[in-house]
Coordinates of C-alpha atoms in Angstrom, one line a residue:
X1 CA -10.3 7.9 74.7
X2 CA -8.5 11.5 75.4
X3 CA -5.3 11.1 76.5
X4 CA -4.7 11.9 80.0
X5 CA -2.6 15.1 79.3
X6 CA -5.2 16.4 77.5
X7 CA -5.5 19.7 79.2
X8 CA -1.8 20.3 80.4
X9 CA -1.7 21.3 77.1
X10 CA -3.8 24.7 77.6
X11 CA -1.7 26.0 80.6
X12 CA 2.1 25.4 80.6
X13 CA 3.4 26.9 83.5
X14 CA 2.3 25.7 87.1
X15 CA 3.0 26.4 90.6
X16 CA 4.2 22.9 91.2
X17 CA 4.6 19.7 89.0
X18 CA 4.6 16.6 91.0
X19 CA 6.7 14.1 89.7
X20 CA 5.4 10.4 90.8
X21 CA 1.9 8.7 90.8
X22 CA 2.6 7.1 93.9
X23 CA 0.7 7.6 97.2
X24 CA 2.7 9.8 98.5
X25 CA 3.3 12.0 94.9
X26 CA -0.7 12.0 94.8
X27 CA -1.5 12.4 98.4
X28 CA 0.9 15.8 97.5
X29 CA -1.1 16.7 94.7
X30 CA -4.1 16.8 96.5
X31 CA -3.3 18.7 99.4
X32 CA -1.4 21.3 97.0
X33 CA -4.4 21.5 94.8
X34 CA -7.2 21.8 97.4
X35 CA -5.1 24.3 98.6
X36 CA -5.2 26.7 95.7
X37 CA -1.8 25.6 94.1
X38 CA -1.7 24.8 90.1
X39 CA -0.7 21.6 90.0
X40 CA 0.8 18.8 87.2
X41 CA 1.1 15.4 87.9
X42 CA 3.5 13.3 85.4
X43 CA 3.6 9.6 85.9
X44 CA 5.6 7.5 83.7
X45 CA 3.4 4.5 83.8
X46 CA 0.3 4.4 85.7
X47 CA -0.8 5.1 89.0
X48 CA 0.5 3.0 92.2
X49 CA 2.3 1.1 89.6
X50 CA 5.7 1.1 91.6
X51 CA 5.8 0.7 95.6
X52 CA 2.7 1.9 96.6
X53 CA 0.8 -1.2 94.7
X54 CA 3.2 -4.0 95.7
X55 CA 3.3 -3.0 99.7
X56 CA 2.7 -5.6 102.7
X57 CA -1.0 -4.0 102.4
X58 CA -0.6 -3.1 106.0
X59 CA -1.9 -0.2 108.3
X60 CA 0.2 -0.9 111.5
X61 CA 0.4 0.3 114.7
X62 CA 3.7 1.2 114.5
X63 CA 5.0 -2.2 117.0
X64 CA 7.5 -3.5 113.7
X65 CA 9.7 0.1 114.4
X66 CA 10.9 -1.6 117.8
X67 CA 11.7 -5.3 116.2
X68 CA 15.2 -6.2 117.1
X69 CA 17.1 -9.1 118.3
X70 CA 19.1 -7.0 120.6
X71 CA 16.4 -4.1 122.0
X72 CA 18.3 -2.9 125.2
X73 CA 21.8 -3.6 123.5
X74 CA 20.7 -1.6 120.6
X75 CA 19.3 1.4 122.2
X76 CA 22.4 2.2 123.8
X77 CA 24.4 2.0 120.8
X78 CA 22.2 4.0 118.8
X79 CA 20.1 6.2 120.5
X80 CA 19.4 8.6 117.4
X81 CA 18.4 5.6 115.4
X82 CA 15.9 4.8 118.3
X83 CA 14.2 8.1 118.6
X84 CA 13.9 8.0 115.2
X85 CA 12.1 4.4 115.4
X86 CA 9.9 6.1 118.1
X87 CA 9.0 8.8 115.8
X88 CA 8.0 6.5 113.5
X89 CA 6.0 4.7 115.5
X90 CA 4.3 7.4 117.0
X91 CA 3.5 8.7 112.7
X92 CA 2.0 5.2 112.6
X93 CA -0.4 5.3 115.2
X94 CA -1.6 8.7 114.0
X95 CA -2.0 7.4 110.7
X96 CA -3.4 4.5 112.2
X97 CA -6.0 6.2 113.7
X98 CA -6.9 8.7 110.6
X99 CA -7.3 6.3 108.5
X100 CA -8.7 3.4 110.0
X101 CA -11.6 5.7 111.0
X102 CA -12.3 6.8 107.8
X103 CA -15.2 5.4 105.7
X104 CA -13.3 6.5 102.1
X105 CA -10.8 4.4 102.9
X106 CA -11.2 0.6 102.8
X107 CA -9.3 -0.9 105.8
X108 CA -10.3 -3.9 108.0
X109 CA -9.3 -5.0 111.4
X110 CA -7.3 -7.9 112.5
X111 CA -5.8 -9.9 115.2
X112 CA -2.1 -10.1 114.8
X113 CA -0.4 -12.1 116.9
X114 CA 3.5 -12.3 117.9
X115 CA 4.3 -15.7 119.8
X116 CA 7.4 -15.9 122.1
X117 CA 9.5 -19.0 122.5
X118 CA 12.3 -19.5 124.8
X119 CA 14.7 -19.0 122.2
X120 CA 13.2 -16.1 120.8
X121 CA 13.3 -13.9 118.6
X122 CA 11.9 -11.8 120.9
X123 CA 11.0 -11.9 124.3
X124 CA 7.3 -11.4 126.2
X125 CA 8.6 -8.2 128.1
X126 CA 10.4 -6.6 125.0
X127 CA 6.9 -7.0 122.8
X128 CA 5.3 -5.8 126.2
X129 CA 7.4 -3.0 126.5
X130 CA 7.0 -2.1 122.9
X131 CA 2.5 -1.8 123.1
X132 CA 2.7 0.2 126.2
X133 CA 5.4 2.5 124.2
X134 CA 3.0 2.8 121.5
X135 CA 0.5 3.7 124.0
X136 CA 2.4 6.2 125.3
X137 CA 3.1 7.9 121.6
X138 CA -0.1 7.5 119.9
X139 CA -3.9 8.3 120.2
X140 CA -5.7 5.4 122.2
X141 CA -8.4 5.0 119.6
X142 CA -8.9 2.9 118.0
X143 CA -7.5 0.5 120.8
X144 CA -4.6 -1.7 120.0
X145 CA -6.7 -4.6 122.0
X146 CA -3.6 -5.9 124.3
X147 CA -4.1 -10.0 124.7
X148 CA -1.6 -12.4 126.1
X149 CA -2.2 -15.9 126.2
X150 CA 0.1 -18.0 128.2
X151 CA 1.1 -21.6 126.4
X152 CA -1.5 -23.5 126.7
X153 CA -4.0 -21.1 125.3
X154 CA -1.5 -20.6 122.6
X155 CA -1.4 -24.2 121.6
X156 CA -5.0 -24.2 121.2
X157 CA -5.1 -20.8 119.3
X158 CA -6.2 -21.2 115.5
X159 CA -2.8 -20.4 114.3
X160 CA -0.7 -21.0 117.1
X161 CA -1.7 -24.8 117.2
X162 CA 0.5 -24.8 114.0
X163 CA 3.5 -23.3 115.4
X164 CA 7.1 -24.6 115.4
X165 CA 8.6 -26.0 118.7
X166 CA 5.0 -26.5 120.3
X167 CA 7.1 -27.8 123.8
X168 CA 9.1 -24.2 123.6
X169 CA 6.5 -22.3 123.1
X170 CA 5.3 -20.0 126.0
X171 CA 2.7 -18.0 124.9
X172 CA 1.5 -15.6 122.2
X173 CA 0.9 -11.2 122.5
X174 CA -2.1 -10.3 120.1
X175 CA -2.7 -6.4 119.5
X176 CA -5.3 -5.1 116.6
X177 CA -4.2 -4.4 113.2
X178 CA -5.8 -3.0 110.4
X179 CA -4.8 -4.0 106.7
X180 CA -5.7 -1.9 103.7
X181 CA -8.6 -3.4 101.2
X182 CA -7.2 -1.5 98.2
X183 CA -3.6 0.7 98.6
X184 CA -3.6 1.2 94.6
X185 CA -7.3 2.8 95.2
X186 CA -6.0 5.4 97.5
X187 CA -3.5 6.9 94.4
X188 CA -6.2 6.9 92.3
X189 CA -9.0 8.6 94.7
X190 CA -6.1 11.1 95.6
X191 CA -5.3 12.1 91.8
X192 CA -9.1 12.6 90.7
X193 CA -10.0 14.5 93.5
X194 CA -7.4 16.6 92.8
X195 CA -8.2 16.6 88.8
X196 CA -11.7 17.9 90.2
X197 CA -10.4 21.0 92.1
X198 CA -8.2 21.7 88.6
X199 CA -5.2 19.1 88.8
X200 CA -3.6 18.5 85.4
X201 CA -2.8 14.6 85.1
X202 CA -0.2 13.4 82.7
X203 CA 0.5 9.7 82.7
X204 CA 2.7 7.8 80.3
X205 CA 4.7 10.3 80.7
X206 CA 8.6 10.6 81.6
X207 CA 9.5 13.5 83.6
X208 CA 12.8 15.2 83.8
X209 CA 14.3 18.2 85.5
X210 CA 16.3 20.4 83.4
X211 CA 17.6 23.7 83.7
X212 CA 15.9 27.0 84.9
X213 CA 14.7 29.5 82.2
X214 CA 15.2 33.4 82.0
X215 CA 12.7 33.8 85.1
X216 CA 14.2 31.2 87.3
X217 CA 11.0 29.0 86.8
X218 CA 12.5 25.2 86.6
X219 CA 12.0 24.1 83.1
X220 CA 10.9 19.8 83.0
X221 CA 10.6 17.9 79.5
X222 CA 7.7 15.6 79.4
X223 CA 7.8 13.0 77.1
X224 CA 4.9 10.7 76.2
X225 CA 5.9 7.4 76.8
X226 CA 3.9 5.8 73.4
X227 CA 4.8 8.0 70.8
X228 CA 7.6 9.0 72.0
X229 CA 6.7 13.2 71.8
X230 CA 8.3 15.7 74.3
X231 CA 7.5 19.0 75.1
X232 CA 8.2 21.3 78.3
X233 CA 6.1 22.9 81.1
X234 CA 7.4 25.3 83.7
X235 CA 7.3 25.5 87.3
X236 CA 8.0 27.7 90.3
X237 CA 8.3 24.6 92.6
X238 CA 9.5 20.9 91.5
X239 CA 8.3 17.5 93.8
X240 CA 10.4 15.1 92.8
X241 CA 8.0 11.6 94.5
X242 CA 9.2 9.1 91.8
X243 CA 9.9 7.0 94.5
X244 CA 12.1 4.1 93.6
X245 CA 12.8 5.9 90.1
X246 CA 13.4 9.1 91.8
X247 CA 17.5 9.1 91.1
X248 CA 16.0 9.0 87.2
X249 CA 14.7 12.6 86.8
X250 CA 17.3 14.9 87.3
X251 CA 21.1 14.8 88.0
X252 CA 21.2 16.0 91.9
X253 CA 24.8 15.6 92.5
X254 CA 23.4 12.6 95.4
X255 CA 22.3 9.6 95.1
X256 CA 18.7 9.7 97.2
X257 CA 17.0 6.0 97.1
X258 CA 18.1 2.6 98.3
X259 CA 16.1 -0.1 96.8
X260 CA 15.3 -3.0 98.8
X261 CA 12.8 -5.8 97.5
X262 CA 9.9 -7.5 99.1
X263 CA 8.0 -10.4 97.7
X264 CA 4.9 -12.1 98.8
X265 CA 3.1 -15.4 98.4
X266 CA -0.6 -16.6 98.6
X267 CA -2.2 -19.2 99.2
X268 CA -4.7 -21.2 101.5
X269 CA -5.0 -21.9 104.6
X270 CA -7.8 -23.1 107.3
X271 CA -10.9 -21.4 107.7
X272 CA -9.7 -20.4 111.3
X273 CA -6.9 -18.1 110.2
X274 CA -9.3 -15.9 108.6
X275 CA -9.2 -12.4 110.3
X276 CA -6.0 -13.4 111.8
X277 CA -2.3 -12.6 111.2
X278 CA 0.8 -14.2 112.8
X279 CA 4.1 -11.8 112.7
X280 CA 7.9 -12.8 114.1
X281 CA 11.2 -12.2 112.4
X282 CA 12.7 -14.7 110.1
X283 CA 15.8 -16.5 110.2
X284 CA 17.7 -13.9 108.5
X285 CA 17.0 -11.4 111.1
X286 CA 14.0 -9.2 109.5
X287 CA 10.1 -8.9 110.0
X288 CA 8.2 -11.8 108.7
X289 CA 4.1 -12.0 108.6
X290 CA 1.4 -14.2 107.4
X291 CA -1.8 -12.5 107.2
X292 CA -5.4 -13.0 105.8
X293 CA -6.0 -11.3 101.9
X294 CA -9.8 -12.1 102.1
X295 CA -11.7 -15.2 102.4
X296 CA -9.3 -18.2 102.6
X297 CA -6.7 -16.6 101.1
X298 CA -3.4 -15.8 102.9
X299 CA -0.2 -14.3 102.4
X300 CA 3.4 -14.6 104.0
X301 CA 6.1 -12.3 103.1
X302 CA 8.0 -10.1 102.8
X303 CA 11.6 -10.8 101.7
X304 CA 14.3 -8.2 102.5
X305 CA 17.4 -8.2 99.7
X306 CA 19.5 -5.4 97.9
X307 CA 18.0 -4.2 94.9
X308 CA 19.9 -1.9 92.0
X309 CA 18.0 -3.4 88.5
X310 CA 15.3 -2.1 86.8
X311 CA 12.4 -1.7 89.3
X312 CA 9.7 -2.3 86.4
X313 CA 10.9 -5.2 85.7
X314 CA 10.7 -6.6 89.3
X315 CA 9.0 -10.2 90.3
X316 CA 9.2 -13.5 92.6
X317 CA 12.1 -15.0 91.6
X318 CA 12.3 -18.9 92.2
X319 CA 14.9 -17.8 94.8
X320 CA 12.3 -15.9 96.7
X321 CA 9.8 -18.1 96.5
X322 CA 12.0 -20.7 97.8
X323 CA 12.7 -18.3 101.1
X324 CA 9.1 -17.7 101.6
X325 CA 7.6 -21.1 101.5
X326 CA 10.7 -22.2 103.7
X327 CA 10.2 -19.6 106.3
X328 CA 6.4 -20.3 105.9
X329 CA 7.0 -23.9 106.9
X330 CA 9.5 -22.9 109.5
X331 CA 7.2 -21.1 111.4
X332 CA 3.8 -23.2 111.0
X333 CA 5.5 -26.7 110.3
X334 CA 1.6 -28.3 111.0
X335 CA 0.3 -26.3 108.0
X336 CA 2.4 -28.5 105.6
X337 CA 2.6 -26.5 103.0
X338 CA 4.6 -26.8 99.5
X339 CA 5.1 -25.1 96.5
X340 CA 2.2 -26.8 94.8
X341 CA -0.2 -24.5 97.3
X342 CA 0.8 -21.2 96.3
X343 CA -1.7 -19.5 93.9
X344 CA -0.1 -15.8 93.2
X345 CA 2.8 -13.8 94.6
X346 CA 4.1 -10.3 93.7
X347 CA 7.2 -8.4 94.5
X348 CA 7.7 -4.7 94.8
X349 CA 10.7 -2.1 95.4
X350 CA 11.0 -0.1 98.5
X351 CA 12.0 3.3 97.9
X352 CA 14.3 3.8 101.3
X353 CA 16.5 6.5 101.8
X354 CA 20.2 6.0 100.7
X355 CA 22.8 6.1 103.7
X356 CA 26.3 5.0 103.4
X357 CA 26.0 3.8 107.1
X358 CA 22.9 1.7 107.0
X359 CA 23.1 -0.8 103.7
X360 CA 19.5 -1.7 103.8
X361 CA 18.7 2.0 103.5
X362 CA 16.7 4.1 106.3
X363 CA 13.3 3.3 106.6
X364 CA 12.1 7.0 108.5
X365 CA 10.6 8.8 105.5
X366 CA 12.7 11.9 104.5
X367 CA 12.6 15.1 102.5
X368 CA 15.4 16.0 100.8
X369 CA 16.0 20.4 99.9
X370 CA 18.1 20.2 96.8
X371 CA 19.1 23.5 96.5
X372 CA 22.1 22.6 97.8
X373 CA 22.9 20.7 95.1
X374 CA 22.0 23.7 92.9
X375 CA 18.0 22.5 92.6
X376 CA 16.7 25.7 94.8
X377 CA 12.6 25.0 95.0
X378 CA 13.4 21.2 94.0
X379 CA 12.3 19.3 96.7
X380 CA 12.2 15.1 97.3
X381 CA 10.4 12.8 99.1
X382 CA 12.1 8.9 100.0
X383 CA 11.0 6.3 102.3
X384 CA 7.8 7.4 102.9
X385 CA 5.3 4.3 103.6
X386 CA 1.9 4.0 102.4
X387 CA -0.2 4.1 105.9
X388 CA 1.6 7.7 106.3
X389 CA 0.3 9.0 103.1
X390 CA -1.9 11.9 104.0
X391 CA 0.9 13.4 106.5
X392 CA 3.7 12.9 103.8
X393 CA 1.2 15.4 101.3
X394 CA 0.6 17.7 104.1
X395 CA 4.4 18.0 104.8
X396 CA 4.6 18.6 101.3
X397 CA 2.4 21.5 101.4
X398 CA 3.8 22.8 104.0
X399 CA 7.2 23.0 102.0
X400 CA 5.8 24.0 99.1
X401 CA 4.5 27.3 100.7
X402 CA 7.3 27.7 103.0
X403 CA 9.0 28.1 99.4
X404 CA 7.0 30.4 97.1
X405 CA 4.1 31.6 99.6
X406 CA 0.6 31.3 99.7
X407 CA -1.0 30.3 96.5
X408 CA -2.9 33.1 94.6
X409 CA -6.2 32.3 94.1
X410 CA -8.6 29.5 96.3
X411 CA -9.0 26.2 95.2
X412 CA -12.4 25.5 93.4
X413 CA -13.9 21.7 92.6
X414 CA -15.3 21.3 89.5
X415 CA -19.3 20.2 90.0
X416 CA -20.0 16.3 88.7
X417 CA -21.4 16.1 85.5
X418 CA -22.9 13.3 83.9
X419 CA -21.8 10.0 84.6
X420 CA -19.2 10.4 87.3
X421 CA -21.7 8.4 89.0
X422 CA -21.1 5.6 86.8
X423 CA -22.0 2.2 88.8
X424 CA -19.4 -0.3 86.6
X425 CA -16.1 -0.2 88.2
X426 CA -14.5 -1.2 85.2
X427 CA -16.4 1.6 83.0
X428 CA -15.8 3.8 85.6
X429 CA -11.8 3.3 85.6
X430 CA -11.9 4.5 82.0
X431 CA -13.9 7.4 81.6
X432 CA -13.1 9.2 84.4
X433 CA -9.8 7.5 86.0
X434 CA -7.3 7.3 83.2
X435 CA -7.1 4.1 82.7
X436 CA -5.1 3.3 79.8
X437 CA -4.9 -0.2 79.3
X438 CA -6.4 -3.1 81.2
X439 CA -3.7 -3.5 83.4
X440 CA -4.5 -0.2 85.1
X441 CA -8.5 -1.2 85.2
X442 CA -8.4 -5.2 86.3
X443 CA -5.2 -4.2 89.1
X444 CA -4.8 -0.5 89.7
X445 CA -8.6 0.2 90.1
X446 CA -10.7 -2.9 90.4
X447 CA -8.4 -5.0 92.6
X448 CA -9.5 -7.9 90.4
X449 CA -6.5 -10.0 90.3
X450 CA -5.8 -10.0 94.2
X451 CA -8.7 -12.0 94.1
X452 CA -7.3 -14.8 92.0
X453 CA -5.2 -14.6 88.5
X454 CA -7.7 -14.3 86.2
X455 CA -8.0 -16.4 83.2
X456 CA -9.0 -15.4 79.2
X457 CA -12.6 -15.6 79.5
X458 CA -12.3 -13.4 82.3
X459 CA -10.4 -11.1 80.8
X460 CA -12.0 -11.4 77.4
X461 CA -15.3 -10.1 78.8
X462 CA -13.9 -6.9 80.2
X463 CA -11.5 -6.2 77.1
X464 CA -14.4 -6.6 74.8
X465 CA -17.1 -4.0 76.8
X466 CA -14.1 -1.4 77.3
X467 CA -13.0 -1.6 73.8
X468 CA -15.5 0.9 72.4
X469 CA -14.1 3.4 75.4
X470 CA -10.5 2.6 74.2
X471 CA -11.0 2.8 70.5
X472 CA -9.8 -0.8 70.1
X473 CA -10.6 -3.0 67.2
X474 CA -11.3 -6.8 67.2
X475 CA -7.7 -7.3 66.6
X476 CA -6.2 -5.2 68.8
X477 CA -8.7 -6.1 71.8
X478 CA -7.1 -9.4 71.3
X479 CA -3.6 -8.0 71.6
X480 CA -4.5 -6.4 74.4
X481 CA -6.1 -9.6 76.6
X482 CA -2.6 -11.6 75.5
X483 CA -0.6 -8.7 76.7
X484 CA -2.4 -8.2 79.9
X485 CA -2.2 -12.7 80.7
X486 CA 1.4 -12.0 79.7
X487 CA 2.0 -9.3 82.2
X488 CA -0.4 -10.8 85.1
X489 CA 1.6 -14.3 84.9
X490 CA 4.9 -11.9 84.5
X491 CA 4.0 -10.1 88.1
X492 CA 1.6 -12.2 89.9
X493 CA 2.3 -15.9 88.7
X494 CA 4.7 -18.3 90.5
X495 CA 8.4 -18.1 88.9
X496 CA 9.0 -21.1 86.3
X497 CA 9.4 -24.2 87.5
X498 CA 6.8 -23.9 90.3
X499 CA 4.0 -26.5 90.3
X500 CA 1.2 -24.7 89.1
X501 CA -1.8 -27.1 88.9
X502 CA -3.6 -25.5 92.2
X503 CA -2.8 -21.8 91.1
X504 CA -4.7 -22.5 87.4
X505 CA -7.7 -24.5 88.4
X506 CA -10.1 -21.5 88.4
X507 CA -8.0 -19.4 85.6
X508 CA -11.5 -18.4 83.9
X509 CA -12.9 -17.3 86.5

């Protein structure tokens, strides 16, 4: 297989080198690309293999911005913070809108519903007040599909017949949600449509910002992450979209990211939650949903905790796990569940901006102009979710020129040739999307393990038809399927200690 930086190697000097395979790094590419722009991604691992794979999966309306136990109390002590949520919430429903309306993009709609007790944690008038807000903000299509149901109806609802305190409960506000079928696909779609109009893709490979040369274009070492090899490229403009790792490629004089962790679990549930989602705040205070992965699979997350390690080397721990199935049972006590019924889980790393006044880190997405830390044309991007992708690239854009012009010369897509047709996914994610091992082919672009963890026969099977495309011998093909169980139990498998027996009984599928 040709490496992926295969033809960065003919031109070394670019208009812009975007640092970060991320949705938002790759949504940049593409808009800087189509635009007429040169163009060099560097990814240090693969794409969507930090925040942008690991999200809540969610394309919301925008309703989670104005969750807080205090709303009136709040708004009056900080109104910035406020407008800001409102901002926010109106980006949602735009992006909410573009993309759920788009047939590239695999999205599917669901009823998410918020129930109100008498003690909270919110009441029917704030999440009333919070829908006709949105209204207010956003485009009215698609419709947000307003539903109240007083207590009774909500006792008989699917989910709500589950709830917790069934003689306080008083009623349940639905409004339509849309979740995202693949998140990881929209990285990859974004970099080879750019690679088509003349991107240059480097993955596996550490970026970092040095110094400007003789002609004040930013000089960045790229070093190949497997054999260790460096060289440098130039570039007029820097986008520094590493996301969580984005303190990691230069020294800015600031720190930018705050690093907050979020882990899921799955597992399942009756046949009527399908195409349903439940959503409330947990008892620590932050937003808490359950909501359907496909068939009857379900998952409830996400936690909210501090997070300064090593983001690659983030999973459920059996702390988490222990949070999540107790705030799982918490809200639906009739569901019964333990920790024998979850399946998989995952964790991920939110890349939120750093503020010394909010501890969590800000959640509104943020570019940061570092040529006031002596980075002039070095630009970054924190906090940025994935549902607001295609805005964060055309803000980029719009940067970028702002900052050297108009590009000189128009973009031009290089015609298909043969076989970028090709009808097997997994062949496919090889020959023409940079896959590089099968991690990258059985998560990143297939989406095969959020159907299940998938067992050595499984994986056996699609390690032995890709190993021609990757060069791999029988003994290395081996290697490769124990490395890739190895990692999948790592980052999708319940922590040790958990009762497994459910979560294995279809490990060859």
């Amino acid at each position: 297989m040709k490496r992926a930086a295969n033809r960065a190697e003919e031109q070394e000097t670019y208009d812009v080198v975007v640092i970060g395979g991320g949705v938002n790094g790759t949504a940049a590419l593409r808009e800087l690309t189509r635009a007429g722009y040169r163009t060099l991604l560097a990814e240090v691992d693969d794409f969507a293999s930090g925040a942008s794979g690991r999200s809540s999966r969610m394309l919301h309306c925008g309703l989670r911005y104005f969750e807080t136990e205090h709303p009136v109390w709040d708004i009056i002590r900080h109104p910035l913070r406020f407008a800001r949520a409102a901002d926010m919430a109106r980006q949602a429903m735009l992006a909410r809108t573009e993309l759920a309306g788009d047939e590239t993009v695999a999205t599917r709609a669901i009823e998410l519903s918020f129930p109100v007790w008498d003690d909270g944690p919110y009441p029917r008038w704030q999440l009333d007040l919070g829908i006709r807000l949105l209204g207010l903000l956003g485009p009215s299509d698609p419709p947000l599909d307003r539903r109240v149901r007083n207590a009774e109806e909500a006792r008989h609802h699917p989910i709500g017949k589950h709830l917790r305190d069934q003689d306080t409960l008083r009623g349940m506000v639905s409004v339509r949600e849309y979740l995202f079928g693949a998140p990881e696909r929209l990285c990859v779609d974004n970099a080879v449509d750019a690679e088509a109009h003349g991107a240059d893709i480097c993955l596996q490979t550490r970026a970092e910002i040095r110094e400007r040369d003789a002609v004040s274009l930013w000089r960045v070492a790229l070093e190949d992450v497997e054999t260790g090899d460096f060289r440098e490229v130039r570039a007029r403009t820097v986008l520094n979209m590493a996301g969580t790792w984005a303190d990691d490629v230069g020294t800015f004089g600031k720190r930018l990211v705050r690093g907050t962790k979020g882990a899921h679990i799955i597992l399942r549930l009756p046949a009527g939650y399908a195409n349903r989602g439940i959503a409330t705040l947990h008892r620590r205070g932050y937003p808490f949903y359950g909501l359907p992965l496909g068939d009857d699979r379900y998952y409830f997350g996400p936690t909210e905790t501090l997070f300064d390690g090593d983001a690659h080397d983030i999973r459920v721990e059996a702390e988490d796990l222990e949070f999540l199935i107790g705030e799982t049972n918490h809200l639906l006590p009739g569901l019964n569940l333990t920790r024998a019924d979850i399946e998989q889980c995952w964790a991920g790393v939110r890349p939120l901006t750093h503020d010394p006044d909010r501890p969590m880190g800000a959640r509104e997405r943020t570019v940061h102009d570092l040529a006031d830390k002596g980075f002039d044309n070095v630009l970054a991007m924190t906090a940025g979710p994935v549902m607001s992708h295609r805005s964060a690239g055309r803000e980029m854009l719009a940067r970028v020129r702002s900052k050297i012009g108009s590009p000189q010369r128009a973009a031009v897509r290089t015609p298909q040739g043969p076989g970028d047709n090709q009808a097997d996914a997994e062949v496919r994610a090889v020959t023409k999307e940079h896959a590089h091992d099968l991690h990258g082919v059985l998560v990143q672009r297939t989406g095969a393990v959020w159907e299940g963890l998938l067992g050595p026969e499984r994986v056996g099977r699609t390690a032995e038809k890709l190993a021609p495309l990757f060069g791999w011998d029988a003994g290395r093909t081996q290697r490769e399927v124990t490395a890739f169980l190895a990692r999948q139990e790592r980052e999708f498998g319940p922590p040790d200690g958990a009762d497994t027996t459910l979560r294995t009984a279809g490990s060859d599928r």
